[in-house]
CSV table of C-alpha atoms in Angstrom, one decimal:
chain,number,residue,atom,x,y,z
U,637,MET,CA,86.2,115.2,89.3
U,638,ALA,CA,85.7,118.5,91.0
U,639,GLU,CA,85.6,116.9,94.5
U,640,ALA,CA,88.8,115.0,93.7
U,641,ALA,CA,90.5,118.1,92.5
U,642,LYS,CA,89.4,119.9,95.7
U,643,ASN,CA,90.8,117.1,97.9
U,644,THR,CA,94.1,117.1,95.9
U,645,GLN,CA,94.4,120.9,96.6
U,646,ALA,CA,93.5,120.4,100.2
U,647,GLY,CA,96.2,117.8,100.5
U,648,GLU,CA,98.7,120.1,99.0
U,649,ASP,CA,97.7,122.9,101.4
U,650,SER,CA,98.0,120.6,104.5
U,651,VAL,CA,101.7,121.2,104.8
U,652,GLU,CA,101.2,125.0,105.0
U,653,LEU,CA,98.3,124.5,107.4
U,654,GLY,CA,100.7,122.6,109.6
U,655,GLY,CA,103.0,125.6,109.7
U,656,TYR,CA,105.6,124.3,107.3
U,657,ARG,CA,106.8,125.0,103.7
U,658,GLN,CA,106.2,122.4,101.0
U,659,GLU,CA,109.9,121.3,100.7
U,660,LEU,CA,109.3,117.7,99.6
U,661,LYS,CA,108.0,117.0,96.1
U,662,ARG,CA,104.6,115.4,95.6
U,663,THR,CA,105.3,112.6,93.1
U,664,LEU,CA,103.5,109.6,94.6
U,665,GLY,CA,100.2,108.5,93.0
U,666,SER,CA,97.7,106.1,94.6
U,667,PHE,CA,99.5,102.8,93.5
U,668,GLN,CA,102.9,104.2,94.5
U,669,VAL,CA,101.6,105.1,97.9
U,670,PHE,CA,100.0,101.6,98.3
U,671,ALA,CA,103.3,100.0,97.1
U,672,ILE,CA,105.2,101.8,99.9
U,673,SER,CA,103.1,100.2,102.6
U,674,PHE,CA,102.9,96.8,100.9
U,675,ALA,CA,106.6,96.8,100.2
U,676,PHE,CA,107.3,97.4,103.9
U,677,ILE,CA,105.0,94.5,104.9
U,678,SER,CA,106.4,92.3,102.0
U,679,VAL,CA,104.4,89.2,102.7
U,680,ALA,CA,106.6,86.9,100.7
U,681,VAL,CA,109.7,88.1,102.6
U,682,GLY,CA,108.0,87.8,105.9
U,683,ILE,CA,106.9,84.2,105.3
U,684,PHE,CA,110.2,83.3,103.7
U,685,GLY,CA,112.0,84.4,106.9
U,686,THR,CA,109.6,83.1,109.6
U,687,TYR,CA,108.0,79.9,108.2
U,688,ASP,CA,110.7,77.8,109.7
U,689,ASP,CA,109.9,79.2,113.2
U,690,VAL,CA,106.3,78.2,112.8
U,691,LEU,CA,107.2,74.6,111.8
U,692,GLN,CA,109.7,74.3,114.6
U,693,ASN,CA,107.5,75.8,117.4
U,694,ALA,CA,103.9,74.9,116.4
U,695,GLY,CA,104.1,72.6,113.5
U,696,PRO,CA,102.2,73.2,110.2
U,697,VAL,CA,98.9,73.8,112.0
U,698,GLY,CA,100.4,77.0,113.3
U,699,ILE,CA,99.7,78.7,110.0
U,700,TRP,CA,96.1,79.1,111.1
U,701,LEU,CA,97.2,81.9,113.5
U,702,TRP,CA,98.1,84.0,110.4
U,703,PRO,CA,94.4,85.0,109.7
U,704,VAL,CA,94.0,85.8,113.4
U,705,ALA,CA,96.9,88.2,113.2
U,706,ALA,CA,95.7,89.5,109.8
U,707,VAL,CA,92.3,90.5,111.2
U,708,GLY,CA,93.8,92.0,114.3
U,709,GLN,CA,96.3,94.1,112.3
U,710,THR,CA,93.6,95.2,110.0
U,711,LEU,CA,91.7,96.6,112.9
U,712,VAL,CA,94.8,98.5,113.9
U,713,ALA,CA,95.3,99.7,110.3
U,714,LEU,CA,91.8,101.1,110.3
U,715,VAL,CA,92.5,103.2,113.3
U,716,VAL,CA,95.8,104.4,112.0
U,717,ALA,CA,94.1,105.3,108.7
U,718,GLN,CA,91.6,107.5,110.6
U,719,LEU,CA,94.4,109.6,111.9
U,720,ALA,CA,96.3,109.6,108.5
U,721,ALA,CA,93.1,111.0,106.9
U,722,ARG,CA,93.1,113.9,109.3
U,723,ILE,CA,96.8,114.9,109.6
U,724,PRO,CA,98.7,114.1,106.4
U,725,LEU,CA,102.1,115.2,107.5
U,726,SER,CA,105.5,113.5,107.3
U,727,GLY,CA,106.3,111.9,110.7
U,728,SER,CA,102.9,110.1,111.0
U,729,SER,CA,102.4,109.2,114.7
U,730,TYR,CA,104.9,111.8,115.8
U,731,GLN,CA,102.8,114.6,114.2
U,732,TRP,CA,99.5,113.1,115.3
U,733,ALA,CA,100.5,112.9,119.0
U,734,SER,CA,102.3,116.3,119.0
U,735,ARG,CA,99.2,118.1,117.6
U,736,LEU,CA,96.4,116.2,119.3
U,737,ALA,CA,98.0,115.5,122.7
U,738,ASN,CA,101.2,117.7,123.2
U,739,PRO,CA,104.7,118.0,121.8
U,740,LYS,CA,106.2,116.0,124.7
U,741,VAL,CA,104.0,113.0,124.0
U,742,GLY,CA,104.6,113.4,120.3
U,743,TRP,CA,108.4,113.3,120.9
U,744,GLY,CA,108.0,109.9,122.6
U,745,PHE,CA,106.1,108.6,119.6
U,746,GLY,CA,108.8,109.9,117.2
U,747,TRP,CA,111.7,108.5,119.1
U,748,LEU,CA,110.1,105.0,119.3
U,749,THR,CA,109.4,105.1,115.6
U,750,PHE,CA,112.9,106.2,114.8
U,751,CYS,CA,114.4,103.4,116.8
U,752,TYR,CA,112.1,100.8,115.2
U,753,LEU,CA,112.8,101.9,111.7
U,754,ALA,CA,116.5,102.4,112.1
U,755,ILE,CA,116.9,98.8,113.4
U,756,ALA,CA,114.4,97.5,110.8
U,757,VAL,CA,116.6,98.8,107.9
U,758,VAL,CA,119.5,96.7,109.2
U,759,ALA,CA,117.3,93.7,109.8
U,760,VAL,CA,115.8,93.6,106.3
U,761,ASP,CA,119.1,94.2,104.5
U,762,ASN,CA,121.0,91.6,106.6
U,763,ALA,CA,118.2,89.1,105.9
U,764,LEU,CA,118.5,90.0,102.2
U,765,ALA,CA,122.2,89.1,102.3
U,766,SER,CA,122.0,85.9,104.3
U,767,GLN,CA,118.7,84.4,103.3
U,768,ALA,CA,118.4,85.4,99.6
U,769,PHE,CA,121.5,86.8,97.9
U,770,MET,CA,124.1,84.4,99.3
U,771,PRO,CA,122.1,81.2,98.6
U,772,LEU,CA,121.3,82.6,95.1
U,773,ALA,CA,125.0,83.3,94.5
U,774,GLY,CA,126.0,79.9,95.8
U,775,LEU,CA,127.9,81.4,98.7
U,776,ARG,CA,128.2,79.3,101.9
U,777,PRO,CA,126.7,80.7,105.1
U,778,ASP,CA,129.2,83.1,106.6
U,779,GLU,CA,128.3,86.0,109.0
U,780,ASP,CA,131.2,88.2,107.9
U,781,THR,CA,130.3,87.9,104.2
U,782,ALA,CA,126.7,88.7,105.0
U,783,ARG,CA,127.7,91.8,106.9
U,784,VAL,CA,129.8,93.1,104.0
U,785,ILE,CA,126.9,92.5,101.6
U,786,THR,CA,124.6,94.3,104.0
U,787,LEU,CA,126.8,97.3,104.0
U,788,VAL,CA,126.9,97.5,100.2
U,789,VAL,CA,123.1,97.2,100.0
U,790,LEU,CA,122.7,99.9,102.6
U,791,LEU,CA,124.9,102.2,100.6
U,792,ILE,CA,123.1,101.5,97.3
U,793,GLN,CA,119.7,102.2,99.0
U,794,ALA,CA,120.9,105.4,100.5
U,795,VAL,CA,122.2,106.7,97.1
U,796,LEU,CA,118.9,105.9,95.4
U,797,ALA,CA,116.8,107.3,98.3
U,798,VAL,CA,118.8,110.6,98.1
U,799,ALA,CA,118.6,110.8,94.3
U,800,SER,CA,114.8,110.8,94.1
U,801,THR,CA,111.7,109.8,95.8
U,802,ARG,CA,110.4,109.0,92.4
U,803,ILE,CA,113.1,106.4,91.9
U,804,VAL,CA,112.2,104.8,95.3
U,805,SER,CA,108.6,104.6,94.3
U,806,VAL,CA,109.3,103.1,90.8
U,807,ILE,CA,111.6,100.4,92.3
U,808,ASN,CA,109.0,99.6,95.0
U,809,ALA,CA,106.1,99.5,92.6
U,810,SER,CA,108.1,97.0,90.4
U,811,ALA,CA,109.0,94.9,93.5
U,812,VAL,CA,105.4,94.9,94.7
U,813,GLY,CA,104.1,94.0,91.2
U,814,LEU,CA,106.6,91.1,91.0
U,815,GLU,CA,105.8,89.9,94.5
U,816,LEU,CA,102.0,89.9,93.9
U,817,VAL,CA,102.4,87.9,90.7
U,818,LEU,CA,105.0,85.6,92.2
U,819,VAL,CA,102.9,84.7,95.3
U,820,VAL,CA,99.8,83.9,93.2
U,821,VAL,CA,101.7,82.0,90.5
U,822,VAL,CA,103.7,79.9,93.0
U,823,ALA,CA,100.6,79.1,95.0
U,824,ILE,CA,98.8,77.9,91.9
U,825,ALA,CA,101.8,76.0,90.7
U,826,LEU,CA,102.1,74.2,94.1
U,827,PHE,CA,98.4,73.3,94.2
U,828,ILE,CA,98.8,71.7,90.7
U,829,ALA,CA,102.2,70.0,91.5
U,830,VAL,CA,101.0,68.2,94.6
U,831,PRO,CA,98.5,65.8,92.8
U,832,ILE,CA,100.9,65.4,89.9
U,833,THR,CA,104.0,64.4,92.0
U,834,GLY,CA,102.0,62.7,94.7
U,835,HIS,CA,104.2,64.5,97.3
U,836,GLY,CA,102.3,66.4,99.9
U,837,THR,CA,98.8,66.2,101.5
U,838,ALA,CA,96.0,68.4,102.8
U,839,GLY,CA,96.4,66.5,106.1
U,840,ASN,CA,99.5,68.7,106.8
U,841,LEU,CA,97.1,71.6,107.5
U,842,THR,CA,96.1,70.0,110.8
U,843,SER,CA,99.4,68.4,111.7
U,844,ARG,CA,101.5,69.4,114.7
U,845,GLY,CA,104.6,68.0,112.9
U,846,VAL,CA,107.7,67.7,115.1
U,847,THR,CA,105.9,69.4,118.0
U,848,GLU,CA,103.4,66.5,118.4
U,849,ASN,CA,104.5,65.6,121.9
U,850,ALA,CA,106.0,69.0,122.9
U,851,PRO,CA,105.3,70.0,126.6
U,852,GLU,CA,103.5,73.3,127.3
U,853,TYR,CA,102.5,73.5,123.6
U,854,PHE,CA,99.3,75.4,124.5
U,855,ALA,CA,100.8,77.3,127.5
U,856,VAL,CA,101.3,81.1,127.6
U,857,GLY,CA,104.6,81.7,125.7
U,858,GLY,CA,104.4,78.1,124.4
U,859,GLY,CA,104.8,76.7,120.9
U,860,LEU,CA,101.4,77.5,119.5
U,861,MET,CA,101.5,81.1,120.7
U,862,LEU,CA,105.0,81.6,119.2
U,863,ALA,CA,103.4,80.8,115.7
U,864,MET,CA,101.5,84.1,116.1
U,865,ILE,CA,104.8,86.0,115.8
U,866,MET,CA,104.9,85.2,112.0
U,867,GLY,CA,101.9,87.4,111.4
U,868,LEU,CA,102.9,90.0,114.0
U,869,ALA,CA,106.4,90.4,112.6
U,870,THR,CA,105.2,90.5,109.0
U,871,LEU,CA,102.0,92.5,109.0
U,872,VAL,CA,103.6,95.7,110.3
U,873,GLY,CA,104.9,98.9,108.8
U,874,PHE,CA,101.7,99.6,106.9
U,875,ASP,CA,101.9,103.2,108.2
U,876,ALA,CA,105.0,103.8,106.1
U,877,ALA,CA,102.7,105.5,103.6
U,878,ALA,CA,101.8,108.0,106.3
U,879,ASN,CA,105.5,108.8,106.9
U,880,LEU,CA,105.7,110.0,103.2
U,881,ALA,CA,102.3,111.7,103.2
U,882,GLU,CA,103.8,115.1,102.2
U,883,GLU,CA,105.0,113.4,99.0
U,884,ALA,CA,101.6,111.8,98.1
U,885,LYS,CA,99.0,113.2,95.8
U,886,ASP,CA,95.5,113.5,97.5
U,887,PRO,CA,96.9,112.3,100.8
U,888,TYR,CA,93.6,112.5,102.6
U,889,ARG,CA,92.4,109.6,100.6
U,890,SER,CA,95.4,107.8,99.0
U,891,VAL,CA,97.3,107.3,102.3
U,892,PRO,CA,94.5,105.9,104.4
U,893,ARG,CA,93.5,103.5,101.6
U,894,ALA,CA,97.1,102.4,101.1
U,895,ILE,CA,97.4,101.7,104.9
U,896,VAL,CA,94.3,99.5,105.0
U,897,GLY,CA,94.6,98.0,101.5
U,898,SER,CA,98.1,96.8,102.1
U,899,VAL,CA,97.3,94.9,105.2
U,900,VAL,CA,94.2,93.3,103.7
U,901,ALA,CA,96.1,92.3,100.5
U,902,ALA,CA,99.0,91.0,102.5
U,903,GLY,CA,96.7,89.0,104.8
U,904,LEU,CA,94.8,87.3,101.9
U,905,LEU,CA,97.9,86.6,99.8
U,906,GLY,CA,99.8,85.4,102.8
U,907,MET,CA,97.1,82.9,103.7
U,908,LEU,CA,97.0,81.6,100.1
U,909,PHE,CA,100.8,81.2,100.0
U,910,LEU,CA,100.9,79.5,103.5
U,911,ILE,CA,98.2,76.9,102.6
U,912,ALA,CA,99.9,76.1,99.3
U,913,LEU,CA,103.3,75.7,101.0
U,914,THR,CA,102.0,73.6,103.8
U,915,VAL,CA,100.0,71.2,101.6
U,916,ALA,CA,103.1,70.8,99.4
U,917,ILE,CA,105.3,69.5,102.3
U,918,ASN,CA,106.3,65.9,101.6
U,919,ASP,CA,108.3,65.1,104.7
U,920,ILE,CA,107.5,67.4,107.6
U,921,PRO,CA,110.5,66.5,109.9
U,922,ARG,CA,113.0,66.9,107.0
U,923,ILE,CA,111.5,70.2,105.8
U,924,THR,CA,111.4,71.5,109.3
U,925,ALA,CA,115.1,70.8,109.8
U,926,SER,CA,116.1,72.5,106.5
U,927,GLY,CA,117.7,75.9,106.7
U,928,SER,CA,115.0,77.4,104.4
U,929,PRO,CA,111.8,75.4,104.3
U,930,VAL,CA,110.1,77.6,101.6
U,931,ALA,CA,113.1,77.2,99.2
U,932,ALA,CA,113.2,73.5,100.0
U,933,ILE,CA,109.5,73.0,99.2
U,934,MET,CA,109.9,75.0,96.0
U,935,ARG,CA,112.9,72.9,94.9
U,936,GLU,CA,111.2,69.6,95.6
U,937,GLN,CA,107.9,70.4,94.0
U,938,LEU,CA,108.8,72.7,91.2
U,939,GLY,CA,112.5,72.2,90.5
U,940,PRO,CA,115.7,74.2,91.0
U,941,VAL,CA,114.9,76.7,88.3
U,942,MET,CA,111.7,77.8,90.1
U,943,GLU,CA,113.7,77.9,93.4
U,944,ARG,CA,116.2,80.3,91.9
U,945,THR,CA,113.4,82.4,90.4
U,946,LEU,CA,111.9,82.6,93.9
U,947,LEU,CA,115.2,83.7,95.4
U,948,VAL,CA,115.6,86.4,92.7
U,949,ALA,CA,112.1,87.7,93.4
U,950,ILE,CA,112.7,87.5,97.2
U,951,ALA,CA,116.0,89.4,96.9
U,952,PHE,CA,114.3,92.1,94.9
U,953,ALA,CA,111.4,92.3,97.4
U,954,PHE,CA,113.9,92.5,100.3
U,955,PHE,CA,115.7,95.3,98.6
U,956,GLY,CA,112.5,97.3,98.0
U,957,ALA,CA,111.4,96.7,101.6
U,958,GLY,CA,114.7,97.9,102.9
U,959,MET,CA,114.6,101.1,100.8
U,960,VAL,CA,111.1,101.9,101.9
U,961,VAL,CA,112.1,101.5,105.6
U,962,MET,CA,115.1,103.8,105.0
U,963,ALA,CA,112.9,106.4,103.3
U,964,ALA,CA,110.3,106.3,106.1
U,965,CYS,CA,112.9,106.5,108.8
U,966,SER,CA,114.5,109.5,107.1
U,967,ARG,CA,111.1,111.3,107.1
U,968,ILE,CA,110.7,110.8,110.8
U,969,VAL,CA,114.1,112.3,111.4
U,970,PHE,CA,113.3,115.2,109.0
U,971,ALA,CA,109.9,115.8,110.6
U,972,MET,CA,111.3,115.9,114.2
U,973,SER,CA,114.3,118.0,113.1
U,974,ARG,CA,112.3,120.8,111.5
U,975,ASP,CA,110.6,121.1,114.9
U,976,ALA,CA,114.1,121.2,116.5
U,977,ARG,CA,113.3,118.0,118.5
U,978,PHE,CA,116.1,115.7,117.1
U,979,PRO,CA,119.9,115.7,117.7
U,980,ALA,CA,121.7,117.9,115.2
U,981,HIS,CA,118.3,119.2,114.0
U,982,GLY,CA,119.8,122.1,112.1
U,983,LEU,CA,121.5,119.7,109.8
U,984,MET,CA,118.9,116.9,109.7
U,985,ARG,CA,116.1,119.2,108.6
U,986,ARG,CA,117.9,120.2,105.3
U,987,VAL,CA,116.3,119.2,102.0
U,988,SER,CA,118.3,119.2,98.8
U,989,PRO,CA,116.9,121.9,96.5
U,990,ARG,CA,117.8,119.7,93.5
U,991,THR,CA,116.4,116.3,94.5
U,992,ARG,CA,113.8,117.6,97.0
U,993,THR,CA,114.8,114.8,99.4
U,994,PRO,CA,116.2,115.0,103.1
U,995,VAL,CA,119.8,114.1,102.3
U,996,PRO,CA,121.4,114.4,105.8
U,997,ALA,CA,118.5,112.5,107.4
U,998,THR,CA,119.0,109.7,104.9
U,999,VAL,CA,122.7,109.6,105.4
U,1000,LEU,CA,122.1,109.3,109.1
U,1001,ILE,CA,120.1,106.1,108.6
U,1002,LEU,CA,123.0,104.8,106.6
U,1003,VAL,CA,125.5,105.7,109.3
U,1004,VAL,CA,123.4,104.0,112.0
U,1005,GLY,CA,123.2,100.9,109.9
U,1006,VAL,CA,127.0,100.8,109.3
U,1007,VAL,CA,127.6,101.2,113.1
U,1008,LEU,CA,125.2,98.4,114.0
U,1009,MET,CA,126.8,96.1,111.4
U,1010,VAL,CA,130.4,96.8,112.4
U,1011,ALA,CA,130.1,97.2,116.2
U,1012,LEU,CA,127.6,94.5,117.3
U,1013,PRO,CA,128.5,90.8,117.5
U,1014,GLY,CA,126.1,88.3,116.0
U,1015,ALA,CA,124.2,87.4,119.2
U,1016,ALA,CA,123.7,91.1,120.1
U,1017,LEU,CA,122.6,92.0,116.7
U,1018,LEU,CA,120.0,89.2,116.7
U,1019,LYS,CA,118.7,90.3,120.1
U,1020,LEU,CA,118.4,93.9,118.8
U,1021,ILE,CA,116.5,92.8,115.7
U,1022,THR,CA,114.2,90.8,117.9
U,1023,ALA,CA,113.6,93.8,120.1
U,1024,SER,CA,112.5,95.7,117.0
U,1025,THR,CA,109.4,93.5,116.7
U,1026,ILE,CA,108.2,94.7,120.1
U,1027,LEU,CA,108.4,98.4,119.2
U,1028,PRO,CA,105.6,98.5,116.6
U,1029,ALA,CA,103.2,96.8,119.0
U,1030,ILE,CA,104.0,99.6,121.5
U,1031,ILE,CA,103.6,102.3,118.9
U,1032,TYR,CA,100.4,101.0,117.5
U,1033,GLY,CA,98.8,100.4,120.9
U,1034,SER,CA,99.8,104.0,122.0
U,1035,THR,CA,98.4,105.4,118.7
U,1036,ILE,CA,95.0,103.7,119.3
U,1037,VAL,CA,94.9,105.1,122.9
U,1038,LEU,CA,95.6,108.5,121.4
U,1039,TYR,CA,92.8,108.1,118.9
U,1040,LEU,CA,90.3,107.1,121.5
U,1041,VAL,CA,91.1,110.1,123.7
U,1042,VAL,CA,90.9,112.7,120.9
U,1043,ARG,CA,88.6,111.3,118.3
U,1044,ARG,CA,85.6,113.5,119.2
U,1045,ARG,CA,87.5,116.7,118.3
U,1046,LEU,CA,89.1,115.5,115.1
U,1047,ASP,CA,88.3,117.4,111.9
U,1048,ARG,CA,86.6,115.5,109.1
U,1049,LYS,CA,87.4,116.3,105.5
U,1050,ARG,CA,84.6,115.7,103.0
U,1051,GLY,CA,85.5,112.8,100.8
U,1052,ALA,CA,88.4,111.7,103.1
U,1053,PHE,CA,88.6,108.2,104.5
U,1054,SER,CA,86.3,107.6,107.4
U,1055,LEU,CA,84.8,104.7,109.4
U,1056,GLY,CA,81.8,106.8,110.4
U,1057,ARG,CA,79.7,105.2,113.2
U,1058,PHE,CA,82.0,102.1,113.3
U,1059,GLU,CA,85.0,104.1,114.4
U,1060,LEU,CA,84.5,103.5,118.2
U,1061,PRO,CA,83.9,99.7,118.1
U,1062,VAL,CA,86.7,99.2,115.7
U,1063,ALA,CA,89.1,101.3,117.9
U,1064,ILE,CA,88.1,99.4,121.0
U,1065,CYS,CA,88.6,96.0,119.3
U,1066,ALA,CA,92.0,97.2,118.0
U,1067,LEU,CA,93.1,98.2,121.4
U,1068,VAL,CA,92.2,94.8,122.8
U,1069,TRP,CA,94.1,93.2,120.0
U,1070,SER,CA,97.2,95.4,120.6
U,1071,VAL,CA,97.3,94.3,124.2
U,1072,VAL,CA,97.1,90.7,123.2
U,1073,SER,CA,99.8,91.0,120.5
U,1074,LEU,CA,102.1,92.8,123.0
U,1075,CYS,CA,101.6,89.9,125.4
U,1076,VAL,CA,102.4,87.4,122.7
U,1077,LEU,CA,105.7,89.2,121.9
U,1078,VAL,CA,106.9,89.5,125.5
U,1079,ALA,CA,105.6,86.3,127.0
U,1080,PRO,CA,108.3,83.9,125.8
U,1081,PRO,CA,111.3,83.6,128.2
U,1082,GLU,CA,113.7,84.4,125.4
U,1083,ALA,CA,112.0,87.8,125.0
U,1084,LEU,CA,113.6,89.1,128.3
U,1085,VAL,CA,116.8,90.5,126.7
U,1086,PRO,CA,114.9,92.2,123.8
U,1087,VAL,CA,112.6,93.8,126.3
U,1088,LEU,CA,115.6,95.1,128.2
U,1089,ILE,CA,117.0,96.5,124.9
U,1090,VAL,CA,113.7,98.4,124.3
U,1091,VAL,CA,114.0,99.8,127.8
U,1092,GLY,CA,117.6,100.8,127.1
U,1093,LEU,CA,116.5,102.6,123.9
U,1094,LEU,CA,113.9,104.5,125.8
U,1095,LEU,CA,116.5,105.6,128.4
U,1096,VAL,CA,118.9,106.8,125.7
U,1097,GLY,CA,116.1,108.9,124.2
U,1098,GLY,CA,115.1,110.0,127.7
U,1099,LEU,CA,118.5,111.6,128.2
U,1100,PHE,CA,118.1,113.8,125.1
U,1101,PHE,CA,114.6,114.6,126.1
U,1102,LEU,CA,115.8,115.7,129.5
U,1103,GLY,CA,118.4,117.9,127.8
U,1104,MET,CA,115.6,119.6,125.9
U,1105,LEU,CA,113.6,120.1,129.0
U,1106,LEU,CA,116.6,121.7,130.8
U,1107,PHE,CA,118.1,123.8,128.0
U,1108,ASP,CA,115.5,124.2,125.2
U,1109,ARG,CA,112.1,123.8,126.9
U,1110,GLU,CA,110.3,126.0,124.4
U,1111,VAL,CA,110.6,123.5,121.5
U,1112,LEU,CA,108.5,121.1,123.6
U,1113,GLU,CA,105.8,123.6,124.4
U,1114,THR,CA,105.1,125.2,121.1
U,1115,GLU,CA,103.8,123.7,117.8
U,1116,PRO,CA,104.2,125.1,114.3
U,1117,GLY,CA,101.1,126.5,112.5
U,1118,GLU,CA,97.6,126.9,114.0
U,1119,VAL,CA,97.3,124.2,116.7
U,1120,SER,CA,93.5,123.6,116.1
U,1121,VAL,CA,93.7,123.5,112.3
U,1122,PHE,CA,93.1,119.8,112.2
U,1123,GLU,CA,90.3,119.9,114.8
U,1124,HIS,CA,86.7,121.0,114.5
C-alpha cells in the first residue's frame, strides 16, 4: 500500500517535473485507462468493418493472419509501454521524442500523430453512420445521409468531451464492458448454433473461398497479404491511454498496463470471434458478396433480433471509439500548444477552469471533422481514411527506433512497468515487425494515392515547421522543466 501511494504521488508530480502546471484533472482509474485504449482498438468494430475485405481478398483462411498481427502489435505495445512508464505526460510520443531526442524530432512525432487522430475521428464516426446506425434505423445506403449523421455524432462527442473527462471515461467503460460481453456471448452462441442448424463447417477455416483460383494470391501485395490489413488496421491506437496520462491515477503503472493489456485482450477476443464467424458461414460466395458479412452470418444463424442487438452494440462501440480518438487528439494539440509548437497555440493551450478539459483543442478536432465531411468528395475521403492506416505504422516504427537509441539513459521508477532484461530483444523484434507491417500497408498498387496523401500531410506540416525555424526558433530549441528529469 505504501509503495502504491508513493507511485501515485510520483505520478501526480510528473507534470510539475516536466515543467508544467497540473491543469487537467486526474479522474481515470486503472479500468478507465484500460477502457480508453481498448475502446480505440475496438475489436468488434474493426472486425465488423474489415471482415468483408478478408473474405474478398484472401478467403476465410485469411483470418489466420490475425494472430500474426496480434503478436507483432503486442511487441510494439511492449516498447511503447516502456516509454509510457518513464514519461507519463499528455502528448505521448511527442513528449517522449522532444525530451529524449530533441524538440524538432518531437514536433515531427506530434504532427504525424495529430494528422492520424484527426482523420481517424472522421473515419470512425462515418463508419458508425454508414455501417451501424443506418442499417439499424432501416435507412437505405446514401452517402449524403451518412455525412449528415456523421456531423451530428461529431458534435455530440465534442460536447461530451468538453463537458468532462469523467463522462468520456464512463461512456467508454460502458462501451468496453458491453463489447467484451457481446463478443464472448456471440462467439459461444455461434459455436452452439452451427451443430443445431447444420449450417456452417470447420472446413471453412482452411478455405480460400472465392479466391481459390486467384492469380498472385501469394505474391507481395497479393490477396493473402491484404488479409493482414485487418489486424494492422484494428490493433492500433493502444497508446491512446498515454495521450491522457496526465488524467490517470498512478500513470507509471496504470498506463503501460492498459497499453499492453488492451492489445492482448483484443487479440485473443478477436481470434475467438473470427473463428466463430468463419465456422458459421453456410455459403461462402453469398456471404462474401453481402454488404456486411458479420451481420449476415448473425442473421442467418441467430435470427434478426440478435442481428439488431449486434448493430446496437456495434453502434455504441463505434461511438465510444470515436470519442476516445477525439479526446486523444485534443490532448496532442494541447500538449504541443503549451510548448508553443502548434498553430494558434495561445488559444489551443487553454483549459476550462470549470471542466478541466482543453476546450479549444477539442473544438478544433470538431472543426477539422466538419471540414473533411463537407469539403471532400466520397473517393477522396476514402483515400484519406486509407492513408490514415499508414500513419500509425510510421509513428510506431519511429517510436521503437527512438527507444533503441535512448533506452540506456532512461530513468526507472521502482514499481513501474518494466521488461527488464527482455527489453532489447523485444524492441528489436518489434522494429522488424514494424518494417514488415509498413511494407504490407504500402505494397498493394492501390496504396499509391494514400502514400502520396501522407507525403502531402508531411509537407503541410513542414511549412509550419519552417515558419517556426525562421521566426520562432527558440521554441524548437528549449524544453520546459529540467531536461534530464526523466533520465538517470
